[in-house]
């Protein structure tokens, strides 16, 4: 269901997005005209492999799973997109169909930014092109880090690294405990880390047996951040 944009301050929301921060009010107003907001029910597809790519997307609320499916039917989660994050930015410039699929993990609200509007703004303002290039570069950097992790780190190290991905912020506040809420099912997170669900659960229970974490459904409480980090380095 498409919502009435009259009740949503599109330029203000766009100004808070890394892709559009720093743009002038006039620039934001022009981009806002090429956007529309749409809700997706849990499990609803945002797009599928092979469909025409006519927009990229920003999550207002909810979560979106980006994934591919092998010829044998096995699903591989590429990324889980959370509020404030964008996806499919690079794909709008390829002039090719989507090369992966996107699905709402929960009831989700998205801003869809039309390809026509983005291309028009780039043609009018090279400054905007730099913003788009920076956004695409951030996504590429993240994918390179993923490939590095898969190639060089054990499954245990990948899982611990995922649990500690926000630890710098908490360490700065002098905290040595941390509660991580998994944003999706354990099977989905396992796929994101290129682990089997069985191995993912086994590692979690090993860490719990070592008294490094406690598990309460999707909430993982890290009892000692430094000890967990050290355990992952073995």
PDB file of C-alpha atoms in Angstrom:
ATOM      1  CA  UNK A   1       0.000   0.000   0.000  1.00  0.00           C
ATOM      2  CA  UNK A   2       1.369   3.417  -0.969  1.00  0.00           C
ATOM      3  CA  UNK A   3       0.957   6.048   1.741  1.00  0.00           C
ATOM      4  CA  UNK A   4      -0.001   9.694   1.348  1.00  0.00           C
ATOM      5  CA  UNK A   5       3.297  11.620   1.378  1.00  0.00           C
ATOM      6  CA  UNK A   6       1.388  14.646   2.706  1.00  0.00           C
ATOM      7  CA  UNK A   7       1.818  13.221   6.206  1.00  0.00           C
ATOM      8  CA  UNK A   8       5.558  12.606   5.833  1.00  0.00           C
ATOM      9  CA  UNK A   9       8.233  15.310   5.811  1.00  0.00           C
ATOM     10  CA  UNK A  10      10.255  13.873   2.945  1.00  0.00           C
ATOM     11  CA  UNK A  11      12.934  16.624   2.660  1.00  0.00           C
ATOM     12  CA  UNK A  12      13.605  16.485   6.401  1.00  0.00           C
ATOM     13  CA  UNK A  13      14.005  12.721   6.356  1.00  0.00           C
ATOM     14  CA  UNK A  14      16.278  12.852   3.312  1.00  0.00           C
ATOM     15  CA  UNK A  15      18.467  15.465   5.025  1.00  0.00           C
ATOM     16  CA  UNK A  16      19.240  12.892   7.726  1.00  0.00           C
ATOM     17  CA  UNK A  17      20.350  10.247   5.234  1.00  0.00           C
ATOM     18  CA  UNK A  18      24.103   9.914   4.568  1.00  0.00           C
ATOM     19  CA  UNK A  19      23.379  10.021   0.848  1.00  0.00           C
ATOM     20  CA  UNK A  20      21.708  13.421   1.033  1.00  0.00           C
ATOM     21  CA  UNK A  21      23.198  15.134   4.089  1.00  0.00           C
ATOM     22  CA  UNK A  22      24.688  18.504   3.246  1.00  0.00           C
ATOM     23  CA  UNK A  23      22.367  19.181   0.330  1.00  0.00           C
ATOM     24  CA  UNK A  24      20.630  22.550   0.208  1.00  0.00           C
ATOM     25  CA  UNK A  25      16.881  22.857   0.905  1.00  0.00           C
ATOM     26  CA  UNK A  26      16.263  23.401  -2.821  1.00  0.00           C
ATOM     27  CA  UNK A  27      18.224  20.259  -3.709  1.00  0.00           C
ATOM     28  CA  UNK A  28      16.365  18.241  -1.093  1.00  0.00           C
ATOM     29  CA  UNK A  29      13.047  19.548  -2.378  1.00  0.00           C
ATOM     30  CA  UNK A  30      13.883  18.439  -5.917  1.00  0.00           C
ATOM     31  CA  UNK A  31      14.930  14.960  -4.800  1.00  0.00           C
ATOM     32  CA  UNK A  32      11.809  14.673  -2.625  1.00  0.00           C
ATOM     33  CA  UNK A  33       9.655  15.108  -5.724  1.00  0.00           C
ATOM     34  CA  UNK A  34      11.151  11.915  -7.164  1.00  0.00           C
ATOM     35  CA  UNK A  35      10.445   9.907  -4.001  1.00  0.00           C
ATOM     36  CA  UNK A  36       7.427   8.087  -2.719  1.00  0.00           C
ATOM     37  CA  UNK A  37       6.875   6.236   0.525  1.00  0.00           C
ATOM     38  CA  UNK A  38       5.472   2.729   0.577  1.00  0.00           C
ATOM     39  CA  UNK A  39       4.717   0.135   3.242  1.00  0.00           C
ATOM     40  CA  UNK A  40       5.495  -3.566   2.899  1.00  0.00           C
ATOM     41  CA  UNK A  41       4.024  -6.353   5.001  1.00  0.00           C
ATOM     42  CA  UNK A  42       6.250  -8.910   6.699  1.00  0.00           C
ATOM     43  CA  UNK A  43       7.436 -11.353   4.051  1.00  0.00           C
ATOM     44  CA  UNK A  44       6.426  -9.137   1.128  1.00  0.00           C
ATOM     45  CA  UNK A  45       8.925  -8.847  -1.707  1.00  0.00           C
ATOM     46  CA  UNK A  46      10.331  -5.388  -2.460  1.00  0.00           C
ATOM     47  CA  UNK A  47      11.811  -6.640  -5.713  1.00  0.00           C
ATOM     48  CA  UNK A  48      12.993  -9.893  -7.288  1.00  0.00           C
ATOM     49  CA  UNK A  49      15.957 -10.946  -9.387  1.00  0.00           C
ATOM     50  CA  UNK A  50      15.309 -10.076 -13.021  1.00  0.00           C
ATOM     51  CA  UNK A  51      12.851  -7.234 -12.418  1.00  0.00           C
ATOM     52  CA  UNK A  52      13.593  -3.820 -13.907  1.00  0.00           C
ATOM     53  CA  UNK A  53      15.520  -1.569 -11.539  1.00  0.00           C
ATOM     54  CA  UNK A  54      13.788   1.807 -11.553  1.00  0.00           C
ATOM     55  CA  UNK A  55      14.597   3.040  -8.025  1.00  0.00           C
ATOM     56  CA  UNK A  56      16.797   2.656  -4.997  1.00  0.00           C
ATOM     57  CA  UNK A  57      15.425   2.503  -1.484  1.00  0.00           C
ATOM     58  CA  UNK A  58      15.868   3.892   2.033  1.00  0.00           C
ATOM     59  CA  UNK A  59      14.452   2.134   5.091  1.00  0.00           C
ATOM     60  CA  UNK A  60      12.307   4.405   7.280  1.00  0.00           C
ATOM     61  CA  UNK A  61      11.258   1.646   9.670  1.00  0.00           C
ATOM     62  CA  UNK A  62      11.456  -2.127   9.692  1.00  0.00           C
ATOM     63  CA  UNK A  63      14.091  -4.326   8.045  1.00  0.00           C
ATOM     64  CA  UNK A  64      14.837  -5.646   4.577  1.00  0.00           C
ATOM     65  CA  UNK A  65      16.753  -8.779   3.632  1.00  0.00           C
ATOM     66  CA  UNK A  66      18.875  -8.747   0.470  1.00  0.00           C
ATOM     67  CA  UNK A  67      19.487 -12.262  -0.815  1.00  0.00           C
ATOM     68  CA  UNK A  68      20.180 -14.550  -3.743  1.00  0.00           C
ATOM     69  CA  UNK A  69      19.047 -18.126  -4.335  1.00  0.00           C
ATOM     70  CA  UNK A  70      21.319 -20.798  -5.804  1.00  0.00           C
ATOM     71  CA  UNK A  71      20.149 -23.081  -8.642  1.00  0.00           C
ATOM     72  CA  UNK A  72      19.723 -25.758  -5.979  1.00  0.00           C
ATOM     73  CA  UNK A  73      17.319 -23.497  -4.087  1.00  0.00           C
ATOM     74  CA  UNK A  74      19.650 -22.543  -1.238  1.00  0.00           C
ATOM     75  CA  UNK A  75      19.245 -18.979  -0.002  1.00  0.00           C
ATOM     76  CA  UNK A  76      22.247 -16.765   0.775  1.00  0.00           C
ATOM     77  CA  UNK A  77      21.585 -13.567   2.717  1.00  0.00           C
ATOM     78  CA  UNK A  78      23.791 -10.757   1.396  1.00  0.00           C
ATOM     79  CA  UNK A  79      22.811  -8.047   3.830  1.00  0.00           C
ATOM     80  CA  UNK A  80      20.175  -7.008   6.356  1.00  0.00           C
ATOM     81  CA  UNK A  81      19.154  -3.366   5.889  1.00  0.00           C
ATOM     82  CA  UNK A  82      18.011  -1.414   8.956  1.00  0.00           C
ATOM     83  CA  UNK A  83      16.299   1.985   9.415  1.00  0.00           C
ATOM     84  CA  UNK A  84      18.277   4.872   7.934  1.00  0.00           C
ATOM     85  CA  UNK A  85      20.207   2.630   5.557  1.00  0.00           C
ATOM     86  CA  UNK A  86      19.784   2.586   1.795  1.00  0.00           C
ATOM     87  CA  UNK A  87      20.160  -0.179  -0.778  1.00  0.00           C
ATOM     88  CA  UNK A  88      20.294  -0.761  -4.552  1.00  0.00           C
ATOM     89  CA  UNK A  89      21.976   2.624  -5.148  1.00  0.00           C
ATOM     90  CA  UNK A  90      24.583   1.190  -7.527  1.00  0.00           C
ATOM     91  CA  UNK A  91      22.050  -0.919  -9.407  1.00  0.00           C
ATOM     92  CA  UNK A  92      20.103   2.073 -10.705  1.00  0.00           C
ATOM     93  CA  UNK A  93      23.095   3.061 -12.854  1.00  0.00           C
ATOM     94  CA  UNK A  94      23.664  -0.349 -14.458  1.00  0.00           C
ATOM     95  CA  UNK A  95      20.657  -0.224 -16.794  1.00  0.00           C
ATOM     96  CA  UNK A  96      20.180  -3.906 -16.017  1.00  0.00           C
ATOM     97  CA  UNK A  97      17.579  -5.861 -14.032  1.00  0.00           C
ATOM     98  CA  UNK A  98      18.020  -6.468 -10.315  1.00  0.00           C
ATOM     99  CA  UNK A  99      20.760  -9.038  -9.645  1.00  0.00           C
ATOM    100  CA  UNK A 100      19.390  -9.985  -6.219  1.00  0.00           C
ATOM    101  CA  UNK A 101      16.087  -9.966  -4.351  1.00  0.00           C
ATOM    102  CA  UNK A 102      14.816  -7.904  -1.430  1.00  0.00           C
ATOM    103  CA  UNK A 103      12.183  -8.945   1.098  1.00  0.00           C
ATOM    104  CA  UNK A 104      10.687  -7.236   4.150  1.00  0.00           C
ATOM    105  CA  UNK A 105      11.614  -9.180   7.293  1.00  0.00           C
ATOM    106  CA  UNK A 106       8.981  -7.322   9.341  1.00  0.00           C
ATOM    107  CA  UNK A 107       6.351  -4.726   8.505  1.00  0.00           C
ATOM    108  CA  UNK A 108       8.509  -2.136   6.776  1.00  0.00           C
ATOM    109  CA  UNK A 109       8.266   1.417   5.494  1.00  0.00           C
ATOM    110  CA  UNK A 110      10.503   2.391   2.579  1.00  0.00           C
ATOM    111  CA  UNK A 111      11.265   5.514   0.620  1.00  0.00           C
ATOM    112  CA  UNK A 112      11.671   4.611  -3.042  1.00  0.00           C
ATOM    113  CA  UNK A 113      13.866   7.122  -4.889  1.00  0.00           C
ATOM    114  CA  UNK A 114      13.219   6.988  -8.613  1.00  0.00           C
ATOM    115  CA  UNK A 115      16.062   6.397 -11.044  1.00  0.00           C
ATOM    116  CA  UNK A 116      14.782   9.190 -13.282  1.00  0.00           C
ATOM    117  CA  UNK A 117      14.936  11.719 -10.462  1.00  0.00           C
ATOM    118  CA  UNK A 118      18.440  10.692  -9.408  1.00  0.00           C
ATOM    119  CA  UNK A 119      19.840  10.794 -12.932  1.00  0.00           C
ATOM    120  CA  UNK A 120      18.209  14.175 -13.520  1.00  0.00           C
ATOM    121  CA  UNK A 121      19.714  15.632 -10.349  1.00  0.00           C
ATOM    122  CA  UNK A 122      23.184  14.288 -11.216  1.00  0.00           C
ATOM    123  CA  UNK A 123      22.965  15.913 -14.639  1.00  0.00           C
ATOM    124  CA  UNK A 124      22.016  19.219 -13.004  1.00  0.00           C
ATOM    125  CA  UNK A 125      24.397  19.169 -10.043  1.00  0.00           C
ATOM    126  CA  UNK A 126      27.826  17.396  -9.994  1.00  0.00           C
ATOM    127  CA  UNK A 127      27.878  17.962  -6.207  1.00  0.00           C
ATOM    128  CA  UNK A 128      25.028  15.499  -5.893  1.00  0.00           C
ATOM    129  CA  UNK A 129      26.973  12.970  -7.968  1.00  0.00           C
ATOM    130  CA  UNK A 130      29.715  13.025  -5.321  1.00  0.00           C
ATOM    131  CA  UNK A 131      27.163  12.164  -2.639  1.00  0.00           C
ATOM    132  CA  UNK A 132      25.951   9.205  -4.660  1.00  0.00           C
ATOM    133  CA  UNK A 133      29.493   8.058  -5.365  1.00  0.00           C
ATOM    134  CA  UNK A 134      30.323   8.201  -1.648  1.00  0.00           C
ATOM    135  CA  UNK A 135      27.279   6.073  -0.840  1.00  0.00           C
ATOM    136  CA  UNK A 136      28.175   3.455  -3.441  1.00  0.00           C
ATOM    137  CA  UNK A 137      31.764   3.420  -2.188  1.00  0.00           C
ATOM    138  CA  UNK A 138      30.620   2.751   1.387  1.00  0.00           C
ATOM    139  CA  UNK A 139      28.615  -0.234   0.193  1.00  0.00           C
ATOM    140  CA  UNK A 140      31.577  -1.548  -1.827  1.00  0.00           C
ATOM    141  CA  UNK A 141      33.858  -1.176   1.198  1.00  0.00           C
ATOM    142  CA  UNK A 142      31.422  -3.206   3.270  1.00  0.00           C
ATOM    143  CA  UNK A 143      31.314  -5.978   0.670  1.00  0.00           C
ATOM    144  CA  UNK A 144      35.120  -6.110   0.538  1.00  0.00           C
ATOM    145  CA  UNK A 145      35.192  -6.478   4.326  1.00  0.00           C
ATOM    146  CA  UNK A 146      32.709  -9.346   4.036  1.00  0.00           C
ATOM    147  CA  UNK A 147      34.861 -11.156   1.471  1.00  0.00           C
ATOM    148  CA  UNK A 148      37.905 -10.655   3.672  1.00  0.00           C
ATOM    149  CA  UNK A 149      36.083 -12.089   6.688  1.00  0.00           C
ATOM    150  CA  UNK A 150      34.856 -15.142   4.774  1.00  0.00           C
ATOM    151  CA  UNK A 151      38.356 -15.838   3.405  1.00  0.00           C
ATOM    152  CA  UNK A 152      40.496 -15.148   6.464  1.00  0.00           C
ATOM    153  CA  UNK A 153      38.331 -15.668   9.557  1.00  0.00           C
ATOM    154  CA  UNK A 154      36.906 -18.825  11.081  1.00  0.00           C
ATOM    155  CA  UNK A 155      33.189 -19.214  11.659  1.00  0.00           C
ATOM    156  CA  UNK A 156      33.749 -18.536  15.358  1.00  0.00           C
ATOM    157  CA  UNK A 157      35.627 -15.312  14.552  1.00  0.00           C
ATOM    158  CA  UNK A 158      32.918 -14.156  12.137  1.00  0.00           C
ATOM    159  CA  UNK A 159      30.167 -14.680  14.703  1.00  0.00           C
ATOM    160  CA  UNK A 160      32.099 -12.950  17.495  1.00  0.00           C
ATOM    161  CA  UNK A 161      32.967 -10.115  15.134  1.00  0.00           C
ATOM    162  CA  UNK A 162      29.276  -9.726  14.338  1.00  0.00           C
ATOM    163  CA  UNK A 163      28.339  -9.601  18.032  1.00  0.00           C
ATOM    164  CA  UNK A 164      31.044  -7.008  18.686  1.00  0.00           C
ATOM    165  CA  UNK A 165      30.417  -4.880  15.590  1.00  0.00           C
ATOM    166  CA  UNK A 166      29.217  -1.920  17.713  1.00  0.00           C
ATOM    167  CA  UNK A 167      31.612  -2.417  20.594  1.00  0.00           C
ATOM    168  CA  UNK A 168      33.762   0.664  19.927  1.00  0.00           C
ATOM    169  CA  UNK A 169      30.867   2.938  20.783  1.00  0.00           C
ATOM    170  CA  UNK A 170      30.244   1.166  24.088  1.00  0.00           C
ATOM    171  CA  UNK A 171      33.938   0.867  24.918  1.00  0.00           C
ATOM    172  CA  UNK A 172      34.179   4.639  24.644  1.00  0.00           C
ATOM    173  CA  UNK A 173      31.528   4.823  27.366  1.00  0.00           C
ATOM    174  CA  UNK A 174      33.536   2.553  29.648  1.00  0.00           C
ATOM    175  CA  UNK A 175      31.183  -0.410  29.305  1.00  0.00           C
ATOM    176  CA  UNK A 176      32.414  -3.975  29.412  1.00  0.00           C
ATOM    177  CA  UNK A 177      29.006  -5.615  29.016  1.00  0.00           C
ATOM    178  CA  UNK A 178      26.734  -5.332  26.007  1.00  0.00           C
ATOM    179  CA  UNK A 179      23.354  -6.654  24.951  1.00  0.00           C
ATOM    180  CA  UNK A 180      22.979  -7.399  21.249  1.00  0.00           C
ATOM    181  CA  UNK A 181      19.504  -7.935  19.828  1.00  0.00           C
ATOM    182  CA  UNK A 182      19.670 -10.029  16.681  1.00  0.00           C
ATOM    183  CA  UNK A 183      17.776  -8.105  13.980  1.00  0.00           C
ATOM    184  CA  UNK A 184      16.442 -11.271  12.353  1.00  0.00           C
ATOM    185  CA  UNK A 185      16.102 -14.994  12.961  1.00  0.00           C
ATOM    186  CA  UNK A 186      19.212 -16.972  13.827  1.00  0.00           C
ATOM    187  CA  UNK A 187      18.939 -18.790  10.492  1.00  0.00           C
ATOM    188  CA  UNK A 188      18.939 -15.473   8.622  1.00  0.00           C
ATOM    189  CA  UNK A 189      21.933 -14.149  10.581  1.00  0.00           C
ATOM    190  CA  UNK A 190      23.748 -17.443   9.994  1.00  0.00           C
ATOM    191  CA  UNK A 191      23.217 -17.105   6.247  1.00  0.00           C
ATOM    192  CA  UNK A 192      24.461 -13.513   6.401  1.00  0.00           C
ATOM    193  CA  UNK A 193      27.692 -14.810   7.982  1.00  0.00           C
ATOM    194  CA  UNK A 194      27.957 -17.769   5.565  1.00  0.00           C
ATOM    195  CA  UNK A 195      27.381 -20.258   8.380  1.00  0.00           C
ATOM    196  CA  UNK A 196      24.923 -23.112   8.656  1.00  0.00           C
ATOM    197  CA  UNK A 197      22.160 -22.590  11.241  1.00  0.00           C
ATOM    198  CA  UNK A 198      23.422 -25.643  13.132  1.00  0.00           C
ATOM    199  CA  UNK A 199      26.974 -24.292  13.366  1.00  0.00           C
ATOM    200  CA  UNK A 200      25.689 -20.848  14.345  1.00  0.00           C
ATOM    201  CA  UNK A 201      23.699 -22.318  17.253  1.00  0.00           C
ATOM    202  CA  UNK A 202      26.589 -24.570  18.290  1.00  0.00           C
ATOM    203  CA  UNK A 203      28.986 -21.608  18.512  1.00  0.00           C
ATOM    204  CA  UNK A 204      26.490 -19.559  20.514  1.00  0.00           C
ATOM    205  CA  UNK A 205      26.060 -22.396  23.011  1.00  0.00           C
ATOM    206  CA  UNK A 206      29.842 -22.859  23.235  1.00  0.00           C
ATOM    207  CA  UNK A 207      30.226 -19.165  24.086  1.00  0.00           C
ATOM    208  CA  UNK A 208      27.460 -19.507  26.648  1.00  0.00           C
ATOM    209  CA  UNK A 209      29.158 -22.550  28.185  1.00  0.00           C
ATOM    210  CA  UNK A 210      32.343 -20.485  28.481  1.00  0.00           C
ATOM    211  CA  UNK A 211      30.300 -17.900  30.433  1.00  0.00           C
ATOM    212  CA  UNK A 212      31.064 -15.241  27.839  1.00  0.00           C
ATOM    213  CA  UNK A 213      27.421 -14.651  26.866  1.00  0.00           C
ATOM    214  CA  UNK A 214      23.881 -15.466  27.926  1.00  0.00           C
ATOM    215  CA  UNK A 215      21.131 -16.119  25.404  1.00  0.00           C
ATOM    216  CA  UNK A 216      17.512 -15.018  25.739  1.00  0.00           C
ATOM    217  CA  UNK A 217      15.847 -15.723  22.402  1.00  0.00           C
ATOM    218  CA  UNK A 218      17.207 -13.002  20.094  1.00  0.00           C
ATOM    219  CA  UNK A 219      18.901 -11.057  22.907  1.00  0.00           C
ATOM    220  CA  UNK A 220      22.561 -11.947  23.388  1.00  0.00           C
ATOM    221  CA  UNK A 221      24.117 -10.461  26.519  1.00  0.00           C
ATOM    222  CA  UNK A 222      27.888 -10.217  26.345  1.00  0.00           C
ATOM    223  CA  UNK A 223      29.193 -10.637  29.888  1.00  0.00           C
ATOM    224  CA  UNK A 224      32.757  -9.480  29.206  1.00  0.00           C
ATOM    225  CA  UNK A 225      33.506  -7.679  25.941  1.00  0.00           C
ATOM    226  CA  UNK A 226      37.290  -8.007  26.221  1.00  0.00           C
ATOM    227  CA  UNK A 227      37.228 -11.710  27.088  1.00  0.00           C
ATOM    228  CA  UNK A 228      34.895 -12.404  24.167  1.00  0.00           C
ATOM    229  CA  UNK A 229      37.167 -10.484  21.797  1.00  0.00           C
ATOM    230  CA  UNK A 230      40.192 -12.407  23.116  1.00  0.00           C
ATOM    231  CA  UNK A 231      38.353 -15.726  22.737  1.00  0.00           C
ATOM    232  CA  UNK A 232      37.728 -14.921  19.087  1.00  0.00           C
ATOM    233  CA  UNK A 233      41.409 -14.247  18.446  1.00  0.00           C
ATOM    234  CA  UNK A 234      42.498 -17.769  19.423  1.00  0.00           C
TER     235      UNK A 234
END
